[in-house]
Structure formats: C-alpha cells, structure tokens
Coordinates of N, CA and C in Angstrom, one line a residue:
X1 N 0.8 -1.2 0.0 CA 0.0 0.0 0.0 C 0.9 1.2 0.0
X2 N 0.3 2.3 -0.5 CA 1.1 3.6 -0.6 C 0.7 4.5 0.6
X3 N 1.6 5.0 1.2 CA 1.4 5.9 2.4 C 1.6 7.4 1.9
X4 N 0.7 8.2 2.3 CA 0.8 9.6 1.9 C 1.0 10.5 3.1
X5 N 1.4 9.9 4.2 CA 1.7 10.6 5.4 C 3.0 11.4 5.3
X6 N 3.1 12.5 6.0 CA 4.4 13.3 6.1 C 5.2 12.7 7.2
X7 N 6.5 12.6 7.0 CA 7.4 12.1 8.0 C 8.4 13.2 8.5
X8 N 8.7 13.1 9.8 CA 9.7 14.1 10.3 C 11.0 14.0 9.6
X9 N 11.5 15.1 9.1 CA 12.8 15.2 8.4 C 13.9 15.9 9.2
X10 N 13.6 16.9 10.0 CA 14.6 17.6 10.7 C 14.0 18.9 11.3
X11 N 14.9 19.6 11.9 CA 14.5 20.9 12.6 C 15.7 21.9 12.4
X12 N 15.3 23.2 12.5 CA 16.4 24.2 12.3 C 15.9 25.6 12.6
X13 N 16.7 26.5 12.1 CA 16.4 27.9 12.4 C 16.7 28.8 11.1
X14 N 16.1 30.0 11.2 CA 16.3 31.0 10.2 C 16.6 32.3 10.9
X15 N 17.5 33.1 10.3 CA 17.8 34.5 10.7 C 17.8 35.4 9.5
X16 N 17.5 36.7 9.8 CA 17.5 37.6 8.7 C 16.9 39.0 9.1
X17 N 16.4 39.7 8.1 CA 15.8 41.0 8.3 C 14.4 41.0 7.8
X18 N 13.5 41.6 8.6 CA 12.1 41.7 8.3 C 11.7 43.2 8.3
X19 N 10.9 43.6 7.3 CA 10.5 45.0 7.2 C 9.0 45.0 7.3
X20 N 8.5 45.4 8.6 CA 7.1 45.5 8.8 C 6.5 46.8 8.2
X21 N 5.4 46.7 7.6 CA 4.7 47.8 7.0 C 4.6 49.0 8.0
X22 N 5.1 50.2 7.7 CA 5.0 51.3 8.5 C 6.0 51.4 9.6
X23 N 7.1 50.6 9.6 CA 8.1 50.6 10.7 C 9.4 50.4 10.0
X24 N 10.5 50.5 10.9 CA 11.8 50.3 10.4 C 12.1 48.8 10.3
X25 N 13.1 48.4 9.4 CA 13.5 47.0 9.3 C 14.0 46.5 10.7
X26 N 13.8 45.2 10.9 CA 14.1 44.6 12.2 C 14.8 43.2 12.0
X27 N 15.7 42.9 12.9 CA 16.2 41.5 12.9 C 15.1 40.5 13.2
X28 N 15.2 39.4 12.6 CA 14.2 38.3 12.8 C 14.9 37.0 13.1
X29 N 14.3 36.2 13.9 CA 14.8 34.8 14.2 C 13.6 33.9 14.2
X30 N 13.8 32.7 13.7 CA 12.7 31.7 13.6 C 13.2 30.3 13.8
X31 N 12.4 29.5 14.5 CA 12.7 28.1 14.6 C 11.7 27.3 13.9
X32 N 12.1 26.1 13.3 CA 11.1 25.3 12.5 C 11.4 23.9 12.7
X33 N 10.3 23.1 12.3 CA 10.5 21.6 12.1 C 10.1 21.4 10.7
X34 N 10.6 20.3 10.1 CA 10.3 20.1 8.7 C 9.8 18.6 8.5
X35 N 8.7 18.4 7.8 CA 8.2 17.1 7.5 C 8.1 17.0 6.0
X36 N 8.4 15.8 5.5 CA 8.5 15.5 4.0 C 7.5 14.4 3.7
X37 N 6.8 14.5 2.6 CA 6.0 13.4 2.1 C 6.8 12.5 1.2
X38 N 7.2 11.3 1.6 CA 8.0 10.4 0.8 C 7.5 10.2 -0.6
X39 N 8.4 10.2 -1.6 CA 8.1 10.0 -3.0 C 7.6 11.2 -3.7
X40 N 7.5 12.4 -2.9 CA 7.0 13.6 -3.5 C 8.0 14.7 -3.2
X41 N 7.7 15.9 -3.7 CA 8.6 17.1 -3.4 C 7.9 18.1 -2.5
X42 N 6.9 17.6 -1.7 CA 6.1 18.4 -0.8 C 6.7 18.3 0.6
X43 N 6.7 19.5 1.3 CA 7.2 19.6 2.7 C 6.2 20.4 3.5
X44 N 6.0 20.1 4.7 CA 5.3 20.9 5.7 C 6.4 21.5 6.6
X45 N 6.2 22.8 7.0 CA 7.2 23.4 7.9 C 6.5 24.3 8.9
X46 N 6.1 23.8 10.0 CA 5.6 24.6 11.1 C 6.7 25.4 11.7
X47 N 6.5 26.7 12.1 CA 7.5 27.5 12.7 C 7.0 28.6 13.6
X48 N 7.9 29.2 14.4 CA 7.6 30.3 15.2 C 8.7 31.4 14.9
X49 N 8.3 32.6 14.6 CA 9.2 33.7 14.3 C 9.0 34.9 15.2
X50 N 10.1 35.4 15.7 CA 10.1 36.6 16.5 C 10.9 37.7 15.8
X51 N 10.4 39.0 15.9 CA 11.2 40.1 15.4 C 10.9 41.3 16.3
X52 N 11.8 42.3 16.3 CA 11.6 43.5 17.1 C 12.2 44.7 16.4
X53 N 11.4 45.6 16.1 CA 11.8 46.9 15.4 C 11.9 48.0 16.5
X54 N 12.1 49.2 16.1 CA 12.3 50.3 17.1 C 11.2 50.3 18.2
X55 N 10.0 50.4 17.8 CA 8.9 50.5 18.8 C 7.8 49.5 18.5
X56 N 8.2 48.4 17.8 CA 7.2 47.4 17.5 C 7.8 46.0 17.6
X57 N 7.1 45.1 18.2 CA 7.5 43.7 18.3 C 6.5 42.8 17.7
X58 N 7.0 41.7 17.0 CA 6.0 40.7 16.4 C 6.4 39.3 16.8
X59 N 5.4 38.5 16.9 CA 5.6 37.0 17.1 C 4.6 36.3 16.2
X60 N 5.0 35.3 15.5 CA 4.0 34.6 14.6 C 4.3 33.1 14.7
X61 N 3.2 32.4 14.7 CA 3.2 30.9 14.6 C 2.7 30.6 13.2
X62 N 3.5 29.9 12.4 CA 3.2 29.7 11.0 C 3.1 28.2 10.7
X63 N 2.2 27.9 9.8 CA 2.0 26.5 9.2 C 2.2 26.6 7.7
X64 N 3.3 26.3 7.2 CA 3.6 26.5 5.8 C 3.8 25.2 5.1
X65 N 3.6 25.2 3.8 CA 3.9 24.1 2.9 C 4.6 24.6 1.7
X66 N 5.7 23.8 1.3 CA 6.4 24.2 0.1 C 6.7 23.0 -0.8
X67 N 7.0 23.4 -2.1 CA 7.3 22.4 -3.1 C 8.7 22.7 -3.7
X68 N 9.6 21.7 -3.7 CA 10.9 22.0 -4.3 C 10.9 21.3 -5.7
X69 N 11.7 21.9 -6.7 CA 11.5 21.6 -8.1 C 12.5 20.6 -8.6
X70 N 13.7 20.4 -7.9 CA 14.7 19.4 -8.4 C 14.9 18.4 -7.3
X71 N 15.7 17.4 -7.6 CA 16.0 16.3 -6.6 C 16.6 16.9 -5.3
X72 N 16.3 16.3 -4.2 CA 16.8 16.7 -2.9 C 18.3 16.6 -2.7
X73 N 19.0 16.0 -3.7 CA 20.4 15.8 -3.5 C 21.2 16.9 -4.3
X74 N 20.5 17.9 -4.8 CA 21.1 19.0 -5.5 C 20.4 20.4 -5.1
X75 N 21.1 21.5 -5.4 CA 20.5 22.8 -5.1 C 19.2 22.9 -5.9
X76 N 18.2 23.4 -5.2 CA 16.9 23.5 -5.9 C 16.1 24.7 -5.5
X77 N 15.4 25.3 -6.4 CA 14.5 26.4 -6.0 C 13.2 25.8 -5.4
X78 N 12.5 26.6 -4.6 CA 11.2 26.1 -4.0 C 10.3 27.3 -3.9
X79 N 9.0 27.0 -3.8 CA 7.9 28.0 -3.6 C 7.0 27.4 -2.6
X80 N 6.4 28.3 -1.8 CA 5.4 27.8 -0.8 C 4.4 28.9 -0.4
X81 N 3.5 28.4 0.4 CA 2.5 29.3 1.0 C 2.1 28.7 2.3
X82 N 1.4 29.5 3.1 CA 0.9 29.0 4.4 C 0.1 30.0 5.1
X83 N -0.3 29.7 6.3 CA -1.1 30.6 7.2 C -0.3 30.8 8.5
X84 N -0.5 32.0 9.1 CA 0.1 32.3 10.3 C -0.8 33.0 11.3
X85 N -0.5 32.9 12.5 CA -1.2 33.7 13.6 C -0.2 34.7 14.0
X86 N -0.4 36.0 13.7 CA 0.5 37.1 14.0 C 0.1 38.0 15.1
X87 N 1.0 38.1 16.1 CA 0.8 39.0 17.3 C 1.7 40.2 17.1
X88 N 1.2 41.4 17.2 CA 1.9 42.7 17.1 C 1.7 43.4 18.4
X89 N 2.8 44.0 18.9 CA 2.8 44.8 20.1 C 3.6 46.1 20.0
X90 N 2.9 47.2 19.7 CA 3.6 48.5 19.7 C 4.0 48.9 21.1
X91 N 5.3 49.1 21.3 CA 5.8 49.5 22.7 C 5.1 50.7 23.3
X92 N 4.8 50.6 24.5 CA 4.2 51.8 25.2 C 2.8 52.1 24.9
X93 N 2.1 51.1 24.3 CA 0.7 51.4 24.0 C -0.1 50.1 24.4
X94 N -1.4 50.3 24.4 CA -2.3 49.1 24.7 C -3.0 48.7 23.4
X95 N -2.3 48.8 22.2 CA -2.8 48.5 20.9 C -2.3 47.2 20.4
X96 N -1.9 46.2 21.2 CA -1.5 45.0 20.7 C -2.7 44.3 20.0
X97 N -2.3 43.4 19.0 CA -3.4 42.7 18.3 C -2.9 41.4 17.8
X98 N -3.8 40.5 17.6 CA -3.5 39.2 17.0 C -4.4 39.0 15.8
X99 N -3.7 38.7 14.6 CA -4.4 38.5 13.3 C -3.9 37.3 12.6
X100 N -4.8 36.8 11.7 CA -4.4 35.7 10.8 C -3.6 36.4 9.6
X101 N -2.7 35.7 9.0 CA -2.0 36.2 7.9 C -1.8 35.1 6.8
X102 N -1.5 35.5 5.6 CA -1.2 34.6 4.5 C 0.3 34.7 4.2
X103 N 1.0 33.6 4.2 CA 2.4 33.6 3.9 C 2.7 33.2 2.4
X104 N 3.5 33.9 1.7 CA 3.9 33.5 0.4 C 5.5 33.6 0.4
X105 N 6.2 32.6 -0.1 CA 7.6 32.6 0.0 C 8.2 31.7 -1.1
X106 N 9.5 32.0 -1.3 CA 10.3 31.2 -2.3 C 11.7 31.3 -1.9
X107 N 12.5 30.4 -2.4 CA 14.0 30.5 -2.2 C 14.7 29.4 -2.9
X108 N 16.0 29.3 -2.4 CA 16.9 28.2 -2.9 C 17.4 27.5 -1.7
X109 N 17.4 26.1 -1.8 CA 18.0 25.3 -0.8 C 19.1 24.5 -1.3
X110 N 20.1 24.2 -0.4 CA 21.4 23.6 -0.8 C 21.7 22.4 0.1
X111 N 21.9 21.2 -0.4 CA 22.3 20.1 0.5 C 23.7 20.3 1.0
X112 N 24.0 20.0 2.3 CA 25.3 20.2 2.9 C 25.5 19.1 3.9
X113 N 25.8 17.9 3.5 CA 26.0 16.8 4.4 C 24.8 16.4 5.1
X114 N 24.8 16.5 6.4 CA 23.6 16.1 7.3 C 22.7 17.3 7.5
X115 N 22.9 18.4 6.7 CA 22.1 19.6 6.9 C 21.6 20.1 5.5
X116 N 20.7 21.0 5.6 CA 20.3 21.7 4.3 C 20.3 23.2 4.6
X117 N 21.0 23.9 3.8 CA 21.1 25.4 3.9 C 20.1 26.0 2.9
X118 N 19.6 27.2 3.3 CA 18.6 27.8 2.3 C 18.6 29.3 2.5
X119 N 18.2 30.0 1.5 CA 18.0 31.5 1.5 C 16.6 31.7 1.0
X120 N 15.8 32.6 1.7 CA 14.4 32.7 1.4 C 13.9 34.1 1.4
X121 N 13.0 34.4 0.5 CA 12.3 35.7 0.5 C 10.8 35.4 0.9
X122 N 10.3 36.2 1.8 CA 8.9 35.9 2.3 C 8.1 37.2 2.4
X123 N 6.8 37.0 2.1 CA 5.8 38.1 2.2 C 4.7 37.6 3.1
X124 N 4.3 38.3 4.1 CA 3.2 38.0 4.9 C 2.1 39.1 4.8
X125 N 0.9 38.7 4.3 CA -0.2 39.6 4.2 C -1.0 39.5 5.4
X126 N -1.1 40.6 6.2 CA -1.8 40.6 7.5 C -2.2 42.0 7.8
X127 N -2.7 42.3 9.0 CA -3.0 43.7 9.4 C -1.8 44.5 9.2
X128 N -0.7 43.9 9.5 CA 0.6 44.6 9.4 C 1.5 43.7 8.5
X129 N 1.4 44.0 7.2 CA 2.2 43.2 6.2 C 3.7 43.3 6.4
X130 N 4.4 42.2 6.1 CA 5.8 42.1 6.3 C 6.5 41.5 5.1
X131 N 7.7 42.0 4.8 CA 8.6 41.4 3.8 C 9.9 41.1 4.5
X132 N 10.4 39.9 4.2 CA 11.7 39.5 4.9 C 12.6 38.7 4.0
X133 N 13.9 38.8 4.3 CA 14.9 38.0 3.6 C 15.6 37.2 4.7
X134 N 15.6 35.9 4.6 CA 16.1 35.0 5.7 C 17.1 34.0 5.1
X135 N 18.0 33.6 5.9 CA 18.9 32.5 5.6 C 18.7 31.5 6.7
X136 N 18.9 30.2 6.4 CA 18.7 29.2 7.5 C 19.4 27.9 7.2
X137 N 19.1 27.0 8.2 CA 19.7 25.7 8.2 C 18.6 24.7 8.8
X138 N 18.5 23.6 8.1 CA 17.7 22.5 8.7 C 18.7 21.3 9.0
X139 N 18.7 20.9 10.2 CA 19.5 19.7 10.6 C 18.7 18.5 10.4
X140 N 19.1 17.7 9.4 CA 18.3 16.5 9.0 C 18.5 15.4 10.1
X141 N 17.4 14.8 10.5 CA 17.4 13.8 11.5 C 16.3 12.8 11.3
X142 N 15.6 12.9 10.2 CA 14.5 12.0 10.0 C 15.0 10.6 9.5
X143 N 14.1 9.7 9.4 CA 14.4 8.3 8.9 C 14.2 8.2 7.4

C-alpha cells in the first residue's frame, strides 16, 4: 500500500531582516520543524518567528507548505504558502493585536552533508504586512 503521510525530516532555524509595514527594518529569528511526504517534493514546515523593530515587536506561529523543483540531492528552488497567527505589540501602548496572515515565500535550498542550507524571501499579508529575507539551516534527522 502507498502511504501519503508526512514524516519528520529535521529541525532548524532562520535568521534575517524583516520589514514590517509602517516601521523600520528589524532583525528576525525563527525556529522550525520540517516534514516530508516520501516520494514527492512536498514539505510541511511549522515554525515560530520573533522580530523586534524600534517600537514594534512581532511574534508569529506559521504553518507553511512548500514544493521543491529538483532532486533533494542538489541545489533546488522552492515555492510555498501557508497561514500564520501574527501577534503585534507597539511598545508603550495598549494597541497589541492578533491577526491571521497569509504567507507567500520562495527560495533556494542547498544540501550540505547532514544539513540543508537555504535562503528565502517571504511576504506575509496581514493587518501589518511584512517582507523578509532570511537564511537558514535544517539539521536533518528523519528516517
């Protein structure tokens, strides 16, 4: 029988710069887990991202899915989409809010021994839209 379940593949992190709408660019850091559907090019990547600008802080929990175009043993471009729950907190005010957002992203990933390196551009459409450029690593540990 054929199984269509996603299997744990690894975990890792991303770091980069995020530009929230109406504020200055901010450093961002994210942790993720990665799941792969065997026999396909589909991946699930739940993650949590934190960023902090001058007077604005954000935290988002994301559930993303992406598709890579070439074999996993070579450098490959990928495209993805997902949803996120985004929390925004302007410093010194009582105007914090939590909103759903749509994630659109793409990048290049590179195999590197027991890890996978990648660079990614990401857009999040939400009450406070965000554009980011991130680099990261996934430490492979799946079966």
